[in-house]
Amino acid sequence: FTYIEVFNEGYGISEERIKEIHEMIQSEKQSSSLGLKNVYQRLKLYYGDAADLTIESELDEYTKVIMKMPFSTEGEL
């Protein structure tokens, strides 16, 4: 697999809010948080169930968004 991590040393996000965000990006409903939902949907569209987007965070420390996708060689693109 290939992993892309986006890291921010900021306020962090509570576990409850992370769960809400995961539910929102996986939902078929419209949402005001289009960025993460758009990235998640594109990963799933291109790579299917092998792809994932997760969020890790520690309040007052950091937030990390991790995108996971299957590793592919140039000939497979």
PDB file of C-alpha atoms in Angstrom, residues 1-27:
ATOM      1  CA  PHE A   1       0.000   0.000   0.000  1.00  0.00           C
ATOM      2  CA  THR A   2       0.894   3.638  -0.440  1.00  0.00           C
ATOM      3  CA  TYR A   3       0.136   6.026   2.417  1.00  0.00           C
ATOM      4  CA  ILE A   4      -0.107   9.798   2.228  1.00  0.00           C
ATOM      5  CA  GLU A   5      -0.215  11.651   5.539  1.00  0.00           C
ATOM      6  CA  VAL A   6      -1.197  15.280   6.070  1.00  0.00           C
ATOM      7  CA  PHE A   7      -0.110  16.479   9.517  1.00  0.00           C
ATOM      8  CA  ASN A   8      -1.053  19.673  11.377  1.00  0.00           C
ATOM      9  CA  GLU A   9       0.251  20.811  14.761  1.00  0.00           C
ATOM     10  CA  GLY A  10      -2.861  22.639  15.893  1.00  0.00           C
ATOM     11  CA  TYR A  11      -5.868  22.398  18.159  1.00  0.00           C
ATOM     12  CA  GLY A  12      -6.661  18.785  17.388  1.00  0.00           C
ATOM     13  CA  ILE A  13     -10.074  17.147  17.073  1.00  0.00           C
ATOM     14  CA  SER A  14     -12.026  15.253  19.726  1.00  0.00           C
ATOM     15  CA  GLU A  15     -12.722  11.518  19.268  1.00  0.00           C
ATOM     16  CA  GLU A  16     -16.440  12.300  19.091  1.00  0.00           C
ATOM     17  CA  ARG A  17     -15.913  14.802  16.269  1.00  0.00           C
ATOM     18  CA  ILE A  18     -13.644  12.363  14.402  1.00  0.00           C
ATOM     19  CA  LYS A  19     -16.442   9.765  14.514  1.00  0.00           C
ATOM     20  CA  GLU A  20     -18.892  12.371  13.181  1.00  0.00           C
ATOM     21  CA  ILE A  21     -16.513  13.247  10.343  1.00  0.00           C
ATOM     22  CA  HIS A  22     -16.032   9.570   9.400  1.00  0.00           C
ATOM     23  CA  GLU A  23     -19.806   9.056   9.355  1.00  0.00           C
ATOM     24  CA  MET A  24     -20.260  12.190   7.247  1.00  0.00           C
ATOM     25  CA  ILE A  25     -17.672  11.296   4.600  1.00  0.00           C
ATOM     26  CA  GLN A  26     -19.066   7.767   4.259  1.00  0.00           C
ATOM     27  CA  SER A  27     -22.672   8.984   4.023  1.00  0.00           C
TER      28      SER A  27
END
